[in-house]
Each structure stands twice: as C-alpha cells, then as structure tokens.
Short mmCIF file of C-alpha atoms in Angstrom, two decimals:
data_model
loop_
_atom_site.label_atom_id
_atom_site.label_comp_id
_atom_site.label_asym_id
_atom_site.label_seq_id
_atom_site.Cartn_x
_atom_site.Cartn_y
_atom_site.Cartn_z
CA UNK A 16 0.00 0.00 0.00
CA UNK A 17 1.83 3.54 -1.02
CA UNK A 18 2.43 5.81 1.72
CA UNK A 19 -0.05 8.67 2.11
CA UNK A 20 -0.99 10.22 5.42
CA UNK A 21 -3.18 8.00 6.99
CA UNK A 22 -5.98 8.56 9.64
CA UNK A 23 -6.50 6.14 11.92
CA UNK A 24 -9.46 6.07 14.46
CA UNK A 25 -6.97 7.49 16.86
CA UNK A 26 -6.59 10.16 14.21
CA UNK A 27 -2.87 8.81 14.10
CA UNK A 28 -0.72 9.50 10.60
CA UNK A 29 1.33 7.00 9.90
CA UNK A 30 5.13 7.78 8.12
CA UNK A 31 7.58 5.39 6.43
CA UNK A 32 10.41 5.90 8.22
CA UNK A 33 13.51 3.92 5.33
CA UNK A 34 15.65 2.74 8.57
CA UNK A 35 16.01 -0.06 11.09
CA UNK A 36 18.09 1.92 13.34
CA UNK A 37 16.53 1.33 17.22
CA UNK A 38 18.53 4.45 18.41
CA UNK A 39 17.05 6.42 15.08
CA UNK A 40 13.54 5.48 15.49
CA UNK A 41 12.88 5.77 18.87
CA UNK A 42 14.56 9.63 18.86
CA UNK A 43 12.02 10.56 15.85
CA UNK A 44 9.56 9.13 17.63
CA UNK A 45 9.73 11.14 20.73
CA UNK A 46 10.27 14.38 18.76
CA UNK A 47 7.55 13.14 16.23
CA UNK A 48 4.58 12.51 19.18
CA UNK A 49 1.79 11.34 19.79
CA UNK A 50 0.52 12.26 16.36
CA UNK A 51 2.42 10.20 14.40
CA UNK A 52 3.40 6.71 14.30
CA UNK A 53 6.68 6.20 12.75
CA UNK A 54 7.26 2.89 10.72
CA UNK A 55 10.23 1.15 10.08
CA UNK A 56 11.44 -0.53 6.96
CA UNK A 57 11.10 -3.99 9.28
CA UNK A 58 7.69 -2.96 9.68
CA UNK A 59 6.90 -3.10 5.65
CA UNK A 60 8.94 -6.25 5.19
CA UNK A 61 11.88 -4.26 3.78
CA UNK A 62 15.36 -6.35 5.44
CA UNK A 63 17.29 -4.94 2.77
CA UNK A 64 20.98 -4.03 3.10
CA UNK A 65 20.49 -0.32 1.77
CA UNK A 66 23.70 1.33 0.22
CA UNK A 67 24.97 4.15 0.95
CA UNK A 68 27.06 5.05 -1.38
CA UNK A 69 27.06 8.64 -1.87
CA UNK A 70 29.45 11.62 -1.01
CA UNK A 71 26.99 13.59 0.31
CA UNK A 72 24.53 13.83 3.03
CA UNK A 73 21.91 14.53 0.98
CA UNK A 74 22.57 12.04 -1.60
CA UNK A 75 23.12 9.33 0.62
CA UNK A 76 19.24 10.65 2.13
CA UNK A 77 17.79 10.12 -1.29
CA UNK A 78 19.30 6.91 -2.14
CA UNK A 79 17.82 4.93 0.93
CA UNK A 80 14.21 7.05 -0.32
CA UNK A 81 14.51 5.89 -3.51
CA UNK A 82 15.15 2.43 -2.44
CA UNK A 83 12.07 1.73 -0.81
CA UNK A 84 10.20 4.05 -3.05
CA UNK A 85 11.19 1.73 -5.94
CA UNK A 86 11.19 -1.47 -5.23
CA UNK A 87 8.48 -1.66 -2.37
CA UNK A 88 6.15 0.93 -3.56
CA UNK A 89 6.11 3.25 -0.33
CA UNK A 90 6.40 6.75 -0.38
CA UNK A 91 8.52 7.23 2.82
CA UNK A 92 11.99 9.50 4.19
CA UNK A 93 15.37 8.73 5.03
CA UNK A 94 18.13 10.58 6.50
CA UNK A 95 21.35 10.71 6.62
CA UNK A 96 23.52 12.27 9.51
CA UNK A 97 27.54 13.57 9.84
CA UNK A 98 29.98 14.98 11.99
CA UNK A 99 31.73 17.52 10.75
CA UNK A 100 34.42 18.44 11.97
CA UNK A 101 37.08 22.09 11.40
CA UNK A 102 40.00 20.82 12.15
CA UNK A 103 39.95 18.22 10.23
CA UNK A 104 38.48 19.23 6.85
CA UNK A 105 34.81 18.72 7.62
CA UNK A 106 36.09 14.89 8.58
CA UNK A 107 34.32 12.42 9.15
CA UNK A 108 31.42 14.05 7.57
CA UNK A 109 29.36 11.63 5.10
CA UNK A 110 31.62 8.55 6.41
CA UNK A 111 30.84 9.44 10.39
CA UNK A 112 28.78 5.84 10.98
CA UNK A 113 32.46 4.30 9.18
CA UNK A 114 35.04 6.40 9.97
CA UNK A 115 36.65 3.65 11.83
CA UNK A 116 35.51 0.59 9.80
CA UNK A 117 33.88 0.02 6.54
CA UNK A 118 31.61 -1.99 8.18
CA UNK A 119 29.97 0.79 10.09
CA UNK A 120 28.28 1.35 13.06
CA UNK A 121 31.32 0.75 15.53
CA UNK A 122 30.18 3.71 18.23
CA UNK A 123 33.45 3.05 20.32
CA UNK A 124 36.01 2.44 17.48
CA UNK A 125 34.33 5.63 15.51
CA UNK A 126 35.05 8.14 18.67
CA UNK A 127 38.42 6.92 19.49
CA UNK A 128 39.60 7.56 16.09
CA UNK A 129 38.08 10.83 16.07
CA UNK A 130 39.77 11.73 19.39
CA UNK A 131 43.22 10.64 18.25
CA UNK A 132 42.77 12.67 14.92
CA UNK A 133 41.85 15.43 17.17
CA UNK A 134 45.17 15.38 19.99
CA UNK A 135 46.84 18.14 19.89
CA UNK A 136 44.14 20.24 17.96
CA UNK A 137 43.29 23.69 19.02
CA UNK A 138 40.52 24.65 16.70
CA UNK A 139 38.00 22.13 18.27
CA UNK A 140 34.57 23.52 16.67
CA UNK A 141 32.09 20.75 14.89
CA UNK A 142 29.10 20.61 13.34
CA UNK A 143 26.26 18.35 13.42
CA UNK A 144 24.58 17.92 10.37
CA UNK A 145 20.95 16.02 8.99
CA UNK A 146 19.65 15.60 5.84
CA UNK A 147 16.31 14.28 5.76
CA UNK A 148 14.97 13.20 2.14
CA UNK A 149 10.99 12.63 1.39
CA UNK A 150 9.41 11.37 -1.47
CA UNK A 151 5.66 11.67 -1.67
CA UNK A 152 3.41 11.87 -4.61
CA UNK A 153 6.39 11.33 -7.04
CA UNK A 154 7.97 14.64 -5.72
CA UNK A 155 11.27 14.59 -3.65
CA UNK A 156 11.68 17.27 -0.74
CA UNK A 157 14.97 17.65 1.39
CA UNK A 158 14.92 19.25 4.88
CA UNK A 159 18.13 20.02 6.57
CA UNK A 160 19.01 20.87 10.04
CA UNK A 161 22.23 21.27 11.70
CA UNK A 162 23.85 22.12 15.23
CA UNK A 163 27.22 23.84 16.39
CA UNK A 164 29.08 22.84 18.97
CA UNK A 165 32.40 21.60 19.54
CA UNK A 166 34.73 18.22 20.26
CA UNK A 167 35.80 17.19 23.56
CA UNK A 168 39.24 15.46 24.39
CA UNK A 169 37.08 12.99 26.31
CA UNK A 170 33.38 11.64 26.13
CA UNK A 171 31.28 12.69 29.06
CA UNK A 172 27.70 11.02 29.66
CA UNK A 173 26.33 7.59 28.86
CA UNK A 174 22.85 8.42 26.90
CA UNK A 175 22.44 8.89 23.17
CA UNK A 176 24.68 7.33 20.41
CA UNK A 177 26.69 7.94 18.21
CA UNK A 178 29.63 11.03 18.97
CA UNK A 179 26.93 12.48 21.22
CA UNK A 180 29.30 11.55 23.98
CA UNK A 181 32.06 13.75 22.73
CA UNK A 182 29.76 16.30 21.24
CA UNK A 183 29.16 19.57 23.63
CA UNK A 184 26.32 22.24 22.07
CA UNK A 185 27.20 25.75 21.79
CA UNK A 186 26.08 27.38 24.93
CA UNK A 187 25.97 24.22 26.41
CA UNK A 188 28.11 22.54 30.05
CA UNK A 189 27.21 19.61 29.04
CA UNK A 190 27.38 17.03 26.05
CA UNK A 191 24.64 15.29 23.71
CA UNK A 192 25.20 12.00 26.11
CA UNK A 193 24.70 13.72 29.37
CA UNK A 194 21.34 15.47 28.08
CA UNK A 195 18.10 14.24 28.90
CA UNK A 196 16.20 13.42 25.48
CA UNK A 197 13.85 16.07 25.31
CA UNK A 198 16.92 18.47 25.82
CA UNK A 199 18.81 17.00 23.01
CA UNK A 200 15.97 16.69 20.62
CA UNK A 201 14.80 20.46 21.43
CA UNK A 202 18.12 21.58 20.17
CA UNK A 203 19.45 18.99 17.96
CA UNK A 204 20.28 18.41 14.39
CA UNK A 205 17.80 15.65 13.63
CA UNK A 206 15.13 17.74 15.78
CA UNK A 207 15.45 20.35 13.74
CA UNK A 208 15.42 18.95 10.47
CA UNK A 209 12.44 16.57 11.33
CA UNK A 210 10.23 19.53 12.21
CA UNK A 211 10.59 20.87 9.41
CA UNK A 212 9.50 17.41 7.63
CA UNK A 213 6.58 17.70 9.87
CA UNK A 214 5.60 21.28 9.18
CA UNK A 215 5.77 20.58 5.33
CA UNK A 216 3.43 17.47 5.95
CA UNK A 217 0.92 19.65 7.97
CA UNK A 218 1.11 22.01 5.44
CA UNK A 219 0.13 19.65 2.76
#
C-alpha cells in the first residue's frame, strides 16, 4: 500500500520511516509525538541491506528514499547524519557511521579515532549535520538541520549514540550524552530537520 498520510481512528498519521536503526527510530519518535506513528522498513517487510554510497549527506538521504520508493512501492523518508568536523576538513562528515571501519556502526572504534585525529588540535569547533529526504506523490523534498558545537578530548555522559558523547552544544556545560532526550531533541540536528519534515506534511 503507497504511503499517504493516513488517519486512523486514533486520528494517528502514519510515516515510512527507510531505517532499522533502534537508536534512530525511537529519537524521531519522541520528537515526532503522539501524532504520528513512525514505521520502520522492518515494519513493511523491507530487510534490505540499503547502500549508501554517496558523497553527500543529501545524496546518501535520497538513495535509501529511492530504495524503498522503488522497489516496495512506499512513499517514505530517510536521513542521513555527519559529523563535521574544522579541524579536520569537515572529517568524518558523510563517512561518520564508518570512519573507523567500513563496516559501520562501531560507536566506540568511531570516537576513538576521532579523538586521536583530534590530539593536539586547538581549533576544536564541529558541526552536526541532517539531511532528511521525502518522497511523496512522485515529488522529492529535502529538509536540513544542523547544530554547532564543539569536540571534547574525552566523552562525558552515557545516553544517546553515536559522537553524542564527545559532542558539547554551543552554549551548552554539558554534552549530547549527558542530556536528557527532550533536551537533546529540542536543540538537535535531527530535531530540527524533522520539524521541518513535519511542518511541510501539515502544510500539505
């Protein structure tokens, strides 16, 4: 069945959400609501080993749209998320989930590398960085949000995933990790960009 915005009895729209990420899912479903329920690609049937191949945010975004668009028939979004950091070219950047292995997804691995690249730095600013990509009704639509902030020479904090442990917000004390989720997700790159999704959709 394509994806449309769905009413429930509960008055509930219902989103195609192109990840199996637990950590991803549950974070747009807090900043989502009540409102919405947020479906995964295990929740259509898709098990699919998506690439993402692309050397940009954005592209990367579409490509895991496009996926499910094509071959399951669901209109849906997908994002894709990097670290970029100053001092070291806007590194890791579109590679953040393999910076440390091609394999990906290595949390641990992916922050120590980051700290050694980072020894000695001085210039410690970073930017977090979303892309989310939507396709709905045949037409694609990007949304993009993004948060200063800058790398510590030690995580700090146990919540979140990702960097978020090494990650401190402008105007911050504290880091992404040591943040209660509704503080994160107020201020956060993936907050801000799904809002925007959701302020398109309610426009719509």
């Amino acid at each position: 069945m394509p994806f449309r915005l769905i009413l429930s009895n509960a008055m509930e729209k219902k989103l195609v959400f192109a990840t199996n990420n637990q950590h991803k899912l549950q974070e747009l479903r807090q900043i989502a609501g009540e409102g919405y329920e947020i479906l995964s690609l295990a929740d259509i049937g898709c098990h699919d080993d998506i690439p993402e191949t692309a050397d940009t945010l954005e592209g990367n975004a579409l490509m895991k749209a496009r996926w499910v668009n094509e071959r399951y028939g669901y209109d849906c979004f997908a994002d894709d998320t990097g670290l970029e950091v100053a001092a070291l070219d806007g590194a890791p950047g579109v590679r953040s989930a393999r910076y440390a292995s091609e394999t990906g997804h290595d949390s641990a691995a992916n922050m120590a590398l980051l700290l050694e690249n980072m020894r000695g730095k001085t210039d410690r600013s970073a930017r977090f960085r979303t892309v989310i990509a939507l396709i709905k009704g045949g037409e694609t639509h990007c949304f993009e949000g993004e948060v200063k902030g800058e790398i510590l020479e030690a995580p700090a904090g146990c919540s979140g995933f990702g960097y978020d442990p090494v990650f401190r917000p402008e105007g911050w004390s504290i880091t992404f990790a040591e943040a209660t989720p509704d503080q994160k997700n107020e201020v956060s790159h993936r907050g801000r960009a799904v809002r925007k999704l959701l302020e398109f959709l309610k426009s719509e």
